[in-house]
Coordinates of C-alpha atoms in Angstrom, one line a residue:
V241 CA 3.1 -9.1 4.4
P242 CA 6.0 -10.8 6.2
W243 CA 3.6 -13.4 7.4
S244 CA 2.7 -14.5 3.8
P245 CA 3.5 -18.2 2.6
S246 CA 6.8 -18.3 1.2
D247 CA 7.5 -16.7 -2.5
V248 CA 3.9 -16.4 -3.7
F249 CA 4.8 -12.8 -4.4
E250 CA 6.8 -14.4 -7.5
D251 CA 3.5 -15.0 -9.3
L252 CA 3.0 -10.9 -9.9
L253 CA 6.7 -10.9 -11.5
P254 CA 5.3 -11.3 -15.1
Y255 CA 3.2 -8.3 -14.7
L256 CA 5.6 -5.6 -12.9
N257 CA 6.6 -3.8 -16.3
G258 CA 3.1 -3.6 -17.5
T259 CA 0.3 -2.1 -15.4
V260 CA 1.5 -3.4 -12.1
C261 CA 3.8 -1.7 -9.6
A262 CA 4.9 -3.7 -6.4
G263 CA 4.4 -2.8 -2.6
V264 CA 6.5 -3.8 0.3
A265 CA 5.1 -3.4 3.9
F266 CA 7.3 -3.3 7.0
F267 CA 6.0 -4.0 10.5
F268 CA 7.7 -3.3 13.6
D269 CA 7.0 -5.1 16.8
V270 CA 8.1 -2.8 19.8
N271 CA 5.3 -3.3 22.3
G272 CA 7.4 -4.8 24.9
L273 CA 10.8 -2.5 24.3
G274 CA 9.3 0.6 26.2
S275 CA 10.1 4.1 25.8
G276 CA 13.6 4.3 26.8
N277 CA 16.7 4.0 24.8
V278 CA 17.9 0.7 22.9
D279 CA 20.5 0.0 20.4
L280 CA 19.9 -1.6 17.0
Q281 CA 20.4 -5.1 18.1
Q282 CA 18.2 -4.9 20.9
A283 CA 15.3 -3.8 18.6
L284 CA 16.1 -6.1 15.7
S285 CA 16.4 -9.1 18.5
Y286 CA 12.8 -8.3 19.9
G287 CA 9.7 -10.2 18.9
N288 CA 9.7 -10.8 15.0
N289 CA 11.5 -7.7 14.1
R290 CA 14.8 -9.2 12.6
H291 CA 12.9 -12.1 10.7
W292 CA 10.1 -9.9 9.5
I293 CA 12.5 -7.1 8.1
D294 CA 14.7 -9.9 6.4
I295 CA 11.8 -11.5 4.6
Q296 CA 10.5 -7.9 3.5
L297 CA 14.2 -6.9 2.3
N298 CA 14.6 -10.0 0.5
K299 CA 11.1 -9.3 -1.3
L300 CA 12.5 -5.8 -2.3
K301 CA 15.6 -7.3 -3.5
A302 CA 13.7 -9.7 -5.8
L303 CA 11.2 -7.0 -7.1
Y304 CA 12.9 -3.7 -7.4
P305 CA 15.5 -4.7 -10.2
R306 CA 12.7 -6.2 -12.1
S307 CA 10.1 -3.4 -12.1
R308 CA 10.5 -0.3 -14.2
N309 CA 7.5 1.0 -12.5
P310 CA 8.0 2.8 -8.9
V311 CA 7.8 0.2 -5.9
F312 CA 5.6 1.4 -3.0
I313 CA 6.9 0.9 0.5
M314 CA 4.8 1.6 3.6
I315 CA 6.3 1.5 7.2
A316 CA 4.1 0.4 10.0
L317 CA 5.6 1.7 13.4
T318 CA 3.5 -0.8 15.6
T319 CA 1.8 -4.2 15.4
E320 CA 0.6 -4.9 18.8
E321 CA -1.9 -2.3 18.6
W322 CA -3.4 -0.2 15.8
R323 CA -1.1 2.5 14.6
G324 CA -3.8 4.9 14.7
Y325 CA -3.6 4.9 18.2
L326 CA -0.1 5.9 18.7
T327 CA 0.4 9.4 19.9
R328 CA 4.3 9.4 20.4
V329 CA 7.3 7.5 18.7
V330 CA 9.6 5.8 21.0
P331 CA 13.5 5.3 20.5
A332 CA 12.9 1.8 19.3
Q333 CA 10.8 2.7 16.4
L334 CA 13.1 5.3 15.3
V335 CA 16.0 2.7 15.4
L336 CA 14.3 0.5 13.4
V337 CA 13.2 3.0 11.0
R338 CA 17.0 4.2 10.4
Y339 CA 17.9 0.7 10.1
V340 CA 15.3 0.0 7.3
A341 CA 15.8 3.2 5.5
E342 CA 19.7 2.5 5.3
Q343 CA 18.7 -1.0 3.8
I344 CA 16.4 0.5 1.3
S345 CA 18.9 2.9 0.4
N346 CA 21.6 0.4 -0.3
I347 CA 19.1 -1.5 -2.6
T348 CA 17.5 1.3 -4.5
D349 CA 20.2 3.6 -4.9
R350 CA 19.2 5.9 -2.2
G351 CA 15.4 5.7 -2.8
G352 CA 15.5 6.0 -6.8
N353 CA 12.1 4.8 -8.1
I354 CA 10.2 4.3 -4.9
V355 CA 7.6 5.8 -2.9
V356 CA 7.8 5.3 0.9
G357 CA 5.8 6.6 3.7
L358 CA 3.4 6.0 6.7
S359 CA -0.3 5.5 7.2
E360 CA -3.1 5.8 9.7
M361 CA -1.1 7.8 12.2
N362 CA -4.2 9.6 13.3
S363 CA -3.0 10.6 16.7
L364 CA 0.6 10.7 16.2
D365 CA 2.2 14.4 17.4
L366 CA 3.5 16.1 14.3
Q367 CA 6.7 16.5 15.8
D368 CA 6.8 12.8 15.7
F369 CA 6.0 12.6 12.1
Y370 CA 8.7 15.1 11.2
Q371 CA 11.2 12.6 13.1
V372 CA 10.1 9.9 11.0
Y373 CA 10.1 11.5 7.8
S374 CA 13.2 13.4 8.2
I375 CA 15.0 9.9 8.5
L376 CA 13.4 8.7 5.4
H377 CA 14.2 12.1 3.7
Q378 CA 18.2 11.4 4.8
Y379 CA 18.3 8.1 3.8
L380 CA 16.3 7.8 1.0
P381 CA 16.8 11.4 -0.6
N382 CA 15.7 10.0 -4.3
A383 CA 12.3 8.5 -3.0
E384 CA 9.0 10.3 -3.3
L385 CA 7.3 10.2 0.2
M386 CA 3.5 9.5 1.0
Y387 CA 1.0 9.5 3.8
Y388 CA -2.5 8.4 3.9
T389 CA -5.1 8.1 6.7
D390 CA -8.7 6.8 7.2
L391 CA -11.8 8.6 5.9
G392 CA -13.1 8.8 9.9
Q393 CA -10.5 11.8 10.1
P394 CA -11.2 15.2 9.5
A395 CA -10.1 16.7 6.4
D396 CA -8.1 19.4 7.7
S397 CA -5.8 16.5 9.4
I398 CA -4.1 15.3 6.2
K399 CA -3.5 19.0 5.2
E400 CA -2.1 19.8 8.9
V401 CA 0.4 16.7 8.5
F402 CA 1.4 18.0 4.9
S403 CA 1.9 21.5 5.9
Y404 CA 3.8 21.0 8.9
L405 CA 6.2 18.6 7.1
K406 CA 6.5 21.1 4.3
N407 CA 7.2 23.9 6.7
S408 CA 9.9 21.8 8.0
G409 CA 11.6 21.4 4.7
I410 CA 9.9 17.7 3.8
V411 CA 7.2 17.5 0.7
L412 CA 4.7 14.7 0.5
K413 CA 4.1 13.7 -3.0
Y414 CA 1.4 11.7 -2.1
I415 CA -1.8 12.3 0.2
G416 CA -4.8 10.3 0.5
Y417 CA -7.2 8.0 2.6
D418 CA -8.1 4.5 3.0
I419 CA -11.7 3.2 2.6
Y420 CA -13.1 0.7 5.1
P421 CA -16.8 2.5 5.7
H422 CA -18.2 1.9 9.0
P423 CA -20.4 -0.2 9.3
S424 CA -20.5 -1.1 5.6
Y425 CA -20.4 -0.2 1.9
S426 CA -23.6 0.6 0.3
Y427 CA -25.3 -2.5 -1.4
Q428 CA -28.1 -2.3 -3.6
G429 CA -29.2 -4.9 -6.4
G430 CA -25.9 -6.7 -6.2
K431 CA -23.7 -3.6 -6.5
V432 CA -21.2 -2.5 -3.7
A433 CA -20.4 0.9 -3.7
V434 CA -18.8 3.7 -1.1
P435 CA -21.6 5.4 0.7
S436 CA -21.8 9.2 -0.4
N437 CA -20.9 10.0 3.5
R438 CA -17.9 8.2 3.1
R439 CA -16.6 9.2 -0.1
P440 CA -13.1 10.8 -0.3
N441 CA -13.0 14.2 1.1
Y442 CA -12.7 16.5 -2.1
G443 CA -11.3 19.3 -0.1
S444 CA -8.3 17.3 0.4
K445 CA -8.4 16.4 -3.5
S446 CA -8.6 20.2 -4.5
F447 CA -5.9 20.4 -1.8
A448 CA -3.5 18.0 -3.6
E449 CA -4.0 19.5 -7.0
M450 CA -3.4 22.9 -5.9
Q451 CA 0.0 21.7 -4.5
D452 CA 0.6 19.7 -7.6
I453 CA 1.0 16.7 -5.7
N454 CA -0.9 13.2 -6.1
F455 CA -4.2 12.3 -4.3
F456 CA -4.8 8.7 -3.8
I457 CA -6.8 6.2 -2.1
G458 CA -4.0 4.0 0.1
E459 CA -6.4 0.8 0.5
V460 CA -9.6 -0.7 -0.5
G461 CA -10.2 -4.0 1.2
F462 CA -12.7 -7.1 1.0
R463 CA -12.2 -10.4 3.0
S464 CA -11.5 -13.0 -0.1
G465 CA -13.9 -15.4 -0.6
D466 CA -16.6 -13.8 2.1
V467 CA -20.1 -13.1 0.1
D468 CA -20.5 -10.5 2.7
G469 CA -17.3 -9.0 2.4
W470 CA -18.9 -5.6 2.0
Q471 CA -20.0 -5.7 5.5
Y472 CA -17.9 -4.6 8.1
P473 CA -14.9 -4.5 5.8
Y474 CA -12.4 -3.6 8.1
S475 CA -13.2 -6.8 10.0
T476 CA -10.7 -9.8 10.1
K477 CA -13.6 -12.4 10.5
Y478 CA -15.6 -13.7 7.7
I479 CA -19.5 -13.3 7.9
N480 CA -20.2 -15.6 4.8
F481 CA -17.4 -17.3 3.6
N482 CA -18.3 -19.5 0.4
N483 CA -15.8 -21.5 -1.6
S484 CA -17.8 -21.7 -4.9
T485 CA -19.4 -18.0 -5.0
G486 CA -17.4 -16.2 -2.5
Y487 CA -14.2 -15.7 -4.6
I488 CA -16.1 -14.4 -7.5
S489 CA -18.1 -12.0 -5.4
T490 CA -14.7 -10.7 -3.9
I491 CA -13.4 -9.6 -7.2
T492 CA -16.7 -8.3 -8.6
Y493 CA -16.6 -6.0 -5.3
Y494 CA -13.3 -4.6 -6.0
E495 CA -14.0 -4.1 -9.6
Q496 CA -17.3 -2.2 -8.7
V497 CA -15.5 0.1 -6.2
I498 CA -12.4 0.8 -8.5
N499 CA -14.9 1.8 -11.3
Q500 CA -16.8 4.2 -9.0
L501 CA -13.6 5.8 -7.8
H502 CA -12.4 6.2 -11.2
S503 CA -15.4 7.9 -12.3
L504 CA -14.8 10.3 -9.5
G505 CA -11.6 11.1 -10.9
I506 CA -9.3 8.9 -8.5
D507 CA -6.9 7.0 -10.3
L508 CA -4.4 5.9 -7.7
I509 CA -6.2 3.1 -5.8
G510 CA -4.5 0.7 -3.1
I511 CA -5.8 -2.6 -2.4
W512 CA -5.3 -4.5 1.1
N513 CA -3.6 -6.9 0.3
F514 CA -1.8 -9.7 -2.2
D515 CA 0.2 -12.1 -0.2
G516 CA -1.6 -12.3 3.3
S517 CA -2.0 -15.4 4.6
Y518 CA -1.9 -17.0 8.4
G519 CA -5.1 -16.0 9.4
D520 CA -5.1 -12.8 7.2
P521 CA -8.5 -13.1 5.2
F522 CA -7.4 -10.2 2.8
G523 CA -4.9 -11.9 1.0
L524 CA -5.7 -12.2 -2.8
W525 CA -2.8 -14.6 -4.0
N526 CA -5.2 -17.8 -3.7
N527 CA -8.1 -16.1 -5.0
P528 CA -8.9 -18.3 -8.2
H529 CA -10.0 -15.1 -10.0
V530 CA -7.2 -12.9 -9.3
A531 CA -5.7 -13.1 -13.0
N532 CA -9.2 -11.9 -14.0
F533 CA -9.2 -9.0 -11.9
L534 CA -5.4 -8.0 -13.3
K535 CA -7.2 -8.3 -16.9
F536 CA -10.0 -6.0 -15.7
I537 CA -7.4 -3.5 -15.1
G538 CA -6.0 -4.0 -18.4
N539 CA -3.1 -5.5 -17.5
R540 CA -1.3 -8.6 -19.4
P541 CA 1.8 -10.4 -18.4
Y542 CA 5.3 -9.6 -19.9
I543 CA 6.8 -12.7 -19.2
T544 CA 5.9 -16.3 -18.1
A545 CA 6.3 -17.2 -14.4
T546 CA 9.6 -18.1 -13.7
P547 CA 11.6 -18.8 -10.5
T548 CA 12.9 -15.3 -9.3
S549 CA 16.5 -16.5 -9.2
T550 CA 16.5 -17.2 -13.0
I551 CA 14.8 -14.1 -14.3
S552 CA 16.8 -11.4 -15.3
M553 CA 15.9 -8.2 -17.1
S554 CA 17.0 -9.4 -20.8
Q555 CA 14.5 -12.4 -20.6
Q556 CA 11.5 -9.9 -20.3
T557 CA 9.7 -9.4 -23.4
T558 CA 7.5 -6.4 -24.6
T559 CA 4.2 -8.1 -25.9
Q560 CA 1.9 -6.6 -23.6
T561 CA -1.7 -6.3 -25.0
S562 CA -3.2 -3.2 -24.8
A563 CA -5.3 -2.1 -21.7
N564 CA -8.9 -2.2 -21.2
T565 CA -10.5 0.5 -22.9
A566 CA -12.2 1.7 -19.7
F567 CA -8.7 1.9 -18.0
R568 CA -6.5 2.9 -20.6
E569 CA -5.2 5.7 -18.6
L570 CA -4.0 3.7 -15.5
I571 CA -1.4 1.6 -14.3
L572 CA -1.9 -0.8 -11.7
I573 CA -0.2 -1.1 -8.7
V574 CA -0.2 -4.3 -6.6
A575 CA 1.2 -4.2 -3.1
I576 CA 2.7 -7.5 -2.3
T577 CA 2.7 -6.8 1.3
A578 CA -0.5 -6.0 2.9
V579 CA -0.2 -2.2 1.4
F580 CA -1.9 -1.7 -2.0
I581 CA -2.7 -2.9 -5.5
G582 CA -3.1 0.7 -6.9
L583 CA -4.1 2.4 -10.1
L584 CA -1.7 5.3 -11.7
T585 CA -2.9 7.8 -14.0
L586 CA -0.6 8.0 -17.0
R587 CA -1.7 11.7 -17.4
K588 CA 0.7 12.5 -14.4
R589 CA 4.1 11.5 -16.4
R590 CA 5.8 13.2 -13.4
F591 CA 5.3 10.0 -11.3
L592 CA 7.2 8.1 -14.0
T593 CA 9.9 10.5 -15.0
L594 CA 11.9 10.5 -11.8
Y595 CA 13.0 6.9 -12.1

């Protein structure tokens, strides 16, 4: 996220060619710009826009050339209110989408080896979906497009978005949900699980398979260090932070839920988030057990931690240890900006051949 501590994402560089993919999230601050026309300089000068966008573009510049695996990019059109309430896009948002897409295009050869899109736009008019995705498609023709919403939405809602865009000439390659069950995950005998009434809608999973696209979980999240992080998982307030046991509990909860989803045939799983800080309780970067989490997925570093400015592709070695047996078919995707750590199945080689 753009409010992360400086350069903590560099800790992930050693993992980017193993089972880890990186993610970068762009956040727009437009609440005070109104619904009228604005030019690019007005939009960039408002609030934190220029600063946040520059930070994320610099991360992308550092990450992209060092990763054989795809980089995931999520664009959040608003920060002042939850984007799920947004019904229409305003000119300032479209101006910023166009600017960011153009910058990403220059860094990534028009979107090669990236997956990009929106999330949780539960109330957005379908025509406005098209406005945003048509810009992404125009500037990033080599990218694959994604969209995920939350489990509180009807199964048909995500199908409706997919179908509307497809009929308009734009095909999403990834559709899915995030998982912050209300009021909590189920918890029994020290084990956390997604409640049966909140599990991913298999109508949507079957729909994705029928369309020959990927079904995925965009986000799973636990407050790092919170022993009771399974309760109200969407809340940004700690319930029971414990410095000695909470961090271990957090990793355990992630592993339990990932195991559960993997057993259900879901192999692309996003985690909120890696480098969050300054009041963001979900950041994993300072969890002392995050390396164990990566090992649980089966990932090993290719290179030793080295400052970004001194790493070259030729310095990377190919000494990765074999993946954990239980996750031999998975690739871990770490989103460095409030988007997702995910798991990508190697069975869908199509995901890797485009890049």
